[in-house]
Amino acid sequence: MDNIENLSARFQERIDAGEKIEPKDWMPEKYRKTHIRQISQHAHSEIVGMLPEGNWITRAPSLKRKLGLLAKVQDEAGHGLYLYSAAETLGISRDEMTQQLLTGKAKYSSIFNYPTLTWADIGAIGWLVDGAAIINQVMLTRTSFGPYARAMVRICKEESFHQRQGYEIMLTLCNGTPEQKEMAQDALNRTWWPSLMMFGPRDEDSPNTKQSMAWKIKRKTNDELRQQFVDITVPQAEFLGLKMPDPEIKWNEERGHYDFGAIDWDEFWQVVKGNGPCNKERIAARQKAWDDGQWVRDAALAYSEKRSNCGERSEGIKVQRSKGKIA
Amino acid sequence: MNEQLTKYLMMLGDNAMILGHRLSELCGHGPSLETDIALTNISLDLYGQVRSYFQYAAELGGEEVSEDTIAFLRKERTYLNVVLVEQPNEDFGHVIVRQFLYDMFQSFMTPALMNSADERIAAIAAKSIKETRYHLRFSTSWMKRLGAGTEESKARIQAAVNHLLPFADEFFVMTAIEKEMYEEGIGPDLQTFKEDFYSKVKEVLIEAELSMPESAPRVVKGKTGIHSEHMGYILNELQYMQRTYPQMEW
């Protein structure tokens, strides 16, 4: 008899055997919910992440950099699209997810609640924020839920390009004038700690980690990923000739890792709770885009309905389940 | 001759750059993810064209001139784009109408430039023709969608047409530079496609259930460097880094 316990046991066996779970497969309700939460949070991070970088598109210092940044921010919109689609396979619509973002029910990566104050921040975001994201995402290419894992494979390829682009911006600044190098150092100083916070709370403060590991949603803990990031990044900063903004960073021969100083977790939780420097502005910008776009989405839907009533196929636009959604 | 050709290249590039700039302001703020991506795509295409034109102009200009000095370090009066492309992103309707008018003009201009006596210009035009066609298809489809969508969208797009169409006449004014380029076989006689432009625009407006405004053309002279009040603010952002940190590599 297929009672829940049997189904759960069978589900865990499949996970343990390394099988991918597909949308139509049976899954525990908590597995579904956890994925909706995690994938939509990831999608929202891509979309909100467009804002701090978008802040420098009109002011990019050269045509080449402007094109690079435009293309990068556009890639993030594309990542948002794949991820929303992956989450939709679990039975939630993009509009619902957007509402969860706007009402604060759903979170996004706190790093995007920090402001981009100079051009060097665009370099630092590419290098550090995309760098940290890649470490997470490479792990997620092997996650147990098929659509999420496949979206990650595609996203990782583009992210690593973004990261190289960011590092190259930093390298150009560091090889430039003293003023440029100072700009790069300042961006590192401001971005470093929030980047470390991207991996989430310490393992002992992360209640979801154990279940996520058992379901192979995560394959490494927050602290393991954070250490991996520090180990990769410190030599990269040395190569740039920049000073790490943490006097406690030191190679530990015994551990085979860099030691690093304590993260300000009060700041982390404050920003998560909505009190960061730009939380309100980020959500206000998304709300404005949503509100300003309402009449456009309504028009597209009305037009497509009229066309299909006339027996014509609407060209180049697909209107999905819920009102106002254009694909 | 080189001096006039350089100005002509700036005129071609400035149109694409200022429109690309306006579109790039929308990146991350579009009415849906799909339109956000599409508008950014158009901006990217336009900036690609800008680089082709300005790199060519830089080659004609000698050692201190680069695509970036041309893009970022001129005074406002030497930018030669039409005033239409400076018009702000009032709403998505204005964005679409501005794009539609530009794309429609380019659908005549780009094929004409493919026949330019200047091989380099002909090659740049040949490279951008597919983009031009795609942009026109995109903006035309949105003209129809908004015109025949809801009452609100119809009112908004009609208002945008009424506001922006009078700027389109500037496309067809032959400045001294354009006259000389025409005589050299480098650029077209713009008057030859004026009538077709308006009849095609009208065709789309009719299909979009919109009306052609009666208003007279605006007296604007962007192509001689006399811009709208918007232009100074555009350049303020566009030139910010190059002006604040002169002569650095980025």
Coordinates of N, CA and C in Angstrom, one line a residue, chain A residues 58-139:
Chain A
T58 N 24.0 53.7 -17.4 CA 24.1 55.0 -18.1 C 25.4 55.8 -17.9
R59 N 26.1 55.4 -16.8 CA 27.3 56.1 -16.5 C 28.6 55.3 -16.8
A60 N 28.5 54.1 -17.4 CA 29.7 53.3 -17.7 C 30.7 54.1 -18.4
P61 N 32.0 53.8 -18.0 CA 33.1 54.7 -18.5 C 33.5 54.6 -19.9
S62 N 33.2 53.5 -20.6 CA 33.5 53.4 -22.0 C 32.4 52.6 -22.7
L63 N 32.5 52.7 -24.0 CA 31.4 52.0 -24.8 C 31.6 50.5 -24.6
K64 N 32.8 50.0 -24.5 CA 33.0 48.5 -24.3 C 32.4 48.1 -23.0
R65 N 32.7 48.9 -21.9 CA 32.2 48.5 -20.6 C 30.6 48.6 -20.5
K66 N 30.1 49.6 -21.2 CA 28.7 49.8 -21.2 C 28.0 48.6 -21.9
L67 N 28.5 48.1 -23.0 CA 27.9 47.0 -23.6 C 28.1 45.7 -22.7
G68 N 29.2 45.6 -22.1 CA 29.4 44.4 -21.2 C 28.5 44.4 -20.1
L69 N 28.3 45.6 -19.5 CA 27.4 45.7 -18.3 C 25.9 45.5 -18.7
L70 N 25.5 46.1 -19.8 CA 24.1 45.9 -20.3 C 23.9 44.4 -20.6
A71 N 24.8 43.8 -21.2 CA 24.6 42.3 -21.6 C 24.5 41.5 -20.3
K72 N 25.4 41.9 -19.3 CA 25.4 41.2 -18.0 C 24.0 41.3 -17.3
V73 N 23.6 42.5 -17.2 CA 22.3 42.7 -16.5 C 21.2 42.0 -17.2
Q74 N 21.3 42.0 -18.6 CA 20.2 41.3 -19.3 C 20.3 39.8 -19.1
D75 N 21.5 39.3 -18.9 CA 21.7 37.8 -18.6 C 20.9 37.5 -17.3
E76 N 21.0 38.5 -16.4 CA 20.4 38.2 -15.1 C 18.9 38.2 -15.2
A77 N 18.3 39.0 -16.1 CA 16.9 38.9 -16.4 C 16.6 37.5 -16.9
G78 N 17.4 37.0 -17.8 CA 17.3 35.7 -18.4 C 17.3 34.6 -17.3
H79 N 18.3 34.7 -16.4 CA 18.4 33.8 -15.3 C 17.1 33.8 -14.5
G80 N 16.6 35.0 -14.2 CA 15.3 35.1 -13.5 C 14.2 34.3 -14.2
L81 N 14.2 34.5 -15.5 CA 13.2 33.8 -16.3 C 13.3 32.2 -16.2
Y82 N 14.5 31.7 -16.3 CA 14.6 30.2 -16.2 C 14.2 29.8 -14.8
L83 N 14.6 30.5 -13.8 CA 14.3 30.1 -12.5 C 12.9 30.2 -12.1
Y84 N 12.2 31.3 -12.6 CA 10.8 31.3 -12.3 C 10.1 30.1 -13.0
S85 N 10.5 29.8 -14.2 CA 9.9 28.7 -14.9 C 10.2 27.4 -14.2
A86 N 11.4 27.2 -13.6 CA 11.7 26.0 -12.8 C 10.7 25.9 -11.6
A87 N 10.5 27.1 -11.0 CA 9.6 27.1 -9.8 C 8.2 26.8 -10.2
E88 N 7.8 27.3 -11.4 CA 6.4 27.1 -11.8 C 6.1 25.6 -12.0
T89 N 7.1 24.8 -12.3 CA 6.8 23.4 -12.4 C 6.3 22.8 -11.1
L90 N 6.5 23.5 -10.0 CA 6.1 23.0 -8.7 C 4.7 23.5 -8.3
G91 N 4.1 24.2 -9.2 CA 2.7 24.6 -8.9 C 2.6 26.0 -8.3
I92 N 3.4 27.0 -8.7 CA 3.2 28.4 -8.3 C 3.4 29.2 -9.6
S93 N 2.6 30.3 -9.7 CA 2.8 31.1 -10.9 C 3.8 32.2 -10.7
R94 N 4.3 32.8 -11.7 CA 5.3 33.8 -11.6 C 4.6 35.1 -10.9
D95 N 3.4 35.3 -11.2 CA 2.7 36.5 -10.6 C 2.6 36.3 -9.1
E96 N 2.3 35.1 -8.7 CA 2.3 34.9 -7.2 C 3.6 35.1 -6.6
M97 N 4.7 34.6 -7.3 CA 6.0 34.8 -6.7 C 6.4 36.2 -6.7
T98 N 6.0 37.0 -7.7 CA 6.3 38.4 -7.7 C 5.6 39.1 -6.6
Q99 N 4.3 38.7 -6.3 CA 3.6 39.3 -5.2 C 4.3 39.0 -3.9
Q100 N 4.8 37.8 -3.8 CA 5.5 37.4 -2.5 C 6.8 38.3 -2.3
L101 N 7.4 38.6 -3.4 CA 8.6 39.5 -3.4 C 8.2 40.9 -2.9
L102 N 7.1 41.4 -3.6 CA 6.7 42.8 -3.3 C 6.2 43.0 -1.9
T103 N 5.5 41.9 -1.4 CA 5.0 42.1 0.0 C 6.0 41.7 1.1
G104 N 7.2 41.2 0.7 CA 8.2 40.9 1.6 C 8.1 39.5 2.2
K105 N 7.1 38.7 1.6 CA 7.0 37.3 2.1 C 8.2 36.5 1.6
A106 N 8.6 36.8 0.4 CA 9.8 36.1 -0.1 C 11.0 37.0 0.0
K107 N 12.1 36.3 0.3 CA 13.4 37.1 0.4 C 14.2 37.0 -0.9
Y108 N 15.3 37.8 -0.9 CA 16.3 37.7 -2.0 C 17.6 37.9 -1.3
S109 N 18.6 37.7 -2.1 CA 20.0 37.8 -1.5 C 20.2 39.2 -0.9
S110 N 20.6 39.3 0.3 CA 20.8 40.6 1.0 C 21.9 41.4 0.4
I111 N 22.8 40.8 -0.3 CA 23.9 41.6 -0.9 C 23.4 42.8 -1.8
F112 N 22.2 42.6 -2.4 CA 21.7 43.6 -3.3 C 21.0 44.7 -2.6
N113 N 21.0 44.7 -1.2 CA 20.6 45.8 -0.5 C 21.7 46.8 -0.1
Y114 N 22.8 46.5 -0.7 CA 23.9 47.5 -0.5 C 24.0 48.4 -1.8
P115 N 24.4 49.6 -1.6 CA 24.4 50.5 -2.8 C 25.7 50.3 -3.7
T116 N 25.6 50.7 -4.9 CA 26.8 50.7 -5.8 C 27.2 52.2 -6.0
L117 N 28.3 52.5 -5.4 CA 28.6 53.9 -5.2 C 29.6 54.4 -6.3
T118 N 30.5 53.5 -6.8 CA 31.4 53.9 -7.8 C 31.4 52.9 -8.9
W119 N 32.1 53.2 -10.0 CA 32.3 52.2 -11.1 C 33.0 50.9 -10.6
A120 N 33.9 51.1 -9.6 CA 34.6 49.9 -9.1 C 33.7 48.9 -8.5
D121 N 32.6 49.4 -8.0 CA 31.6 48.4 -7.4 C 31.1 47.4 -8.4
I122 N 31.0 47.9 -9.7 CA 30.6 47.0 -10.7 C 31.7 45.8 -10.9
G123 N 32.9 46.2 -10.8 CA 34.0 45.2 -10.8 C 33.9 44.3 -9.6
A124 N 33.7 44.9 -8.5 CA 33.7 44.1 -7.2 C 32.5 43.2 -7.2
I125 N 31.4 43.6 -7.7 CA 30.2 42.7 -7.7 C 30.5 41.5 -8.6
G126 N 31.0 41.8 -9.8 CA 31.3 40.7 -10.7 C 32.3 39.7 -10.1
W127 N 33.4 40.3 -9.5 CA 34.4 39.4 -8.9 C 33.9 38.7 -7.7
L128 N 33.4 39.4 -6.7 CA 33.1 38.8 -5.4 C 31.6 38.2 -5.4
V129 N 30.7 39.0 -5.8 CA 29.3 38.6 -5.6 C 29.0 37.4 -6.6
D130 N 29.4 37.6 -7.8 CA 29.2 36.5 -8.8 C 30.1 35.3 -8.4
G131 N 31.3 35.6 -7.9 CA 32.2 34.6 -7.4 C 31.6 33.7 -6.3
A132 N 31.0 34.4 -5.4 CA 30.3 33.7 -4.3 C 29.1 32.9 -4.8
A133 N 28.4 33.6 -5.7 CA 27.2 32.9 -6.3 C 27.6 31.6 -7.0
I134 N 28.7 31.7 -7.7 CA 29.1 30.5 -8.5 C 29.4 29.3 -7.6
I135 N 30.0 29.6 -6.5 CA 30.4 28.5 -5.5 C 29.1 27.8 -5.1
N136 N 28.1 28.6 -4.8 CA 26.8 28.0 -4.4 C 26.2 27.3 -5.6
Q137 N 26.3 27.9 -6.8 CA 25.5 27.4 -7.9 C 26.2 26.1 -8.5
V138 N 27.5 26.1 -8.5 CA 28.2 24.9 -9.0 C 27.7 23.7 -8.1
M139 N 27.6 23.9 -6.8 CA 27.0 22.8 -6.0 C 25.6 22.5 -6.4

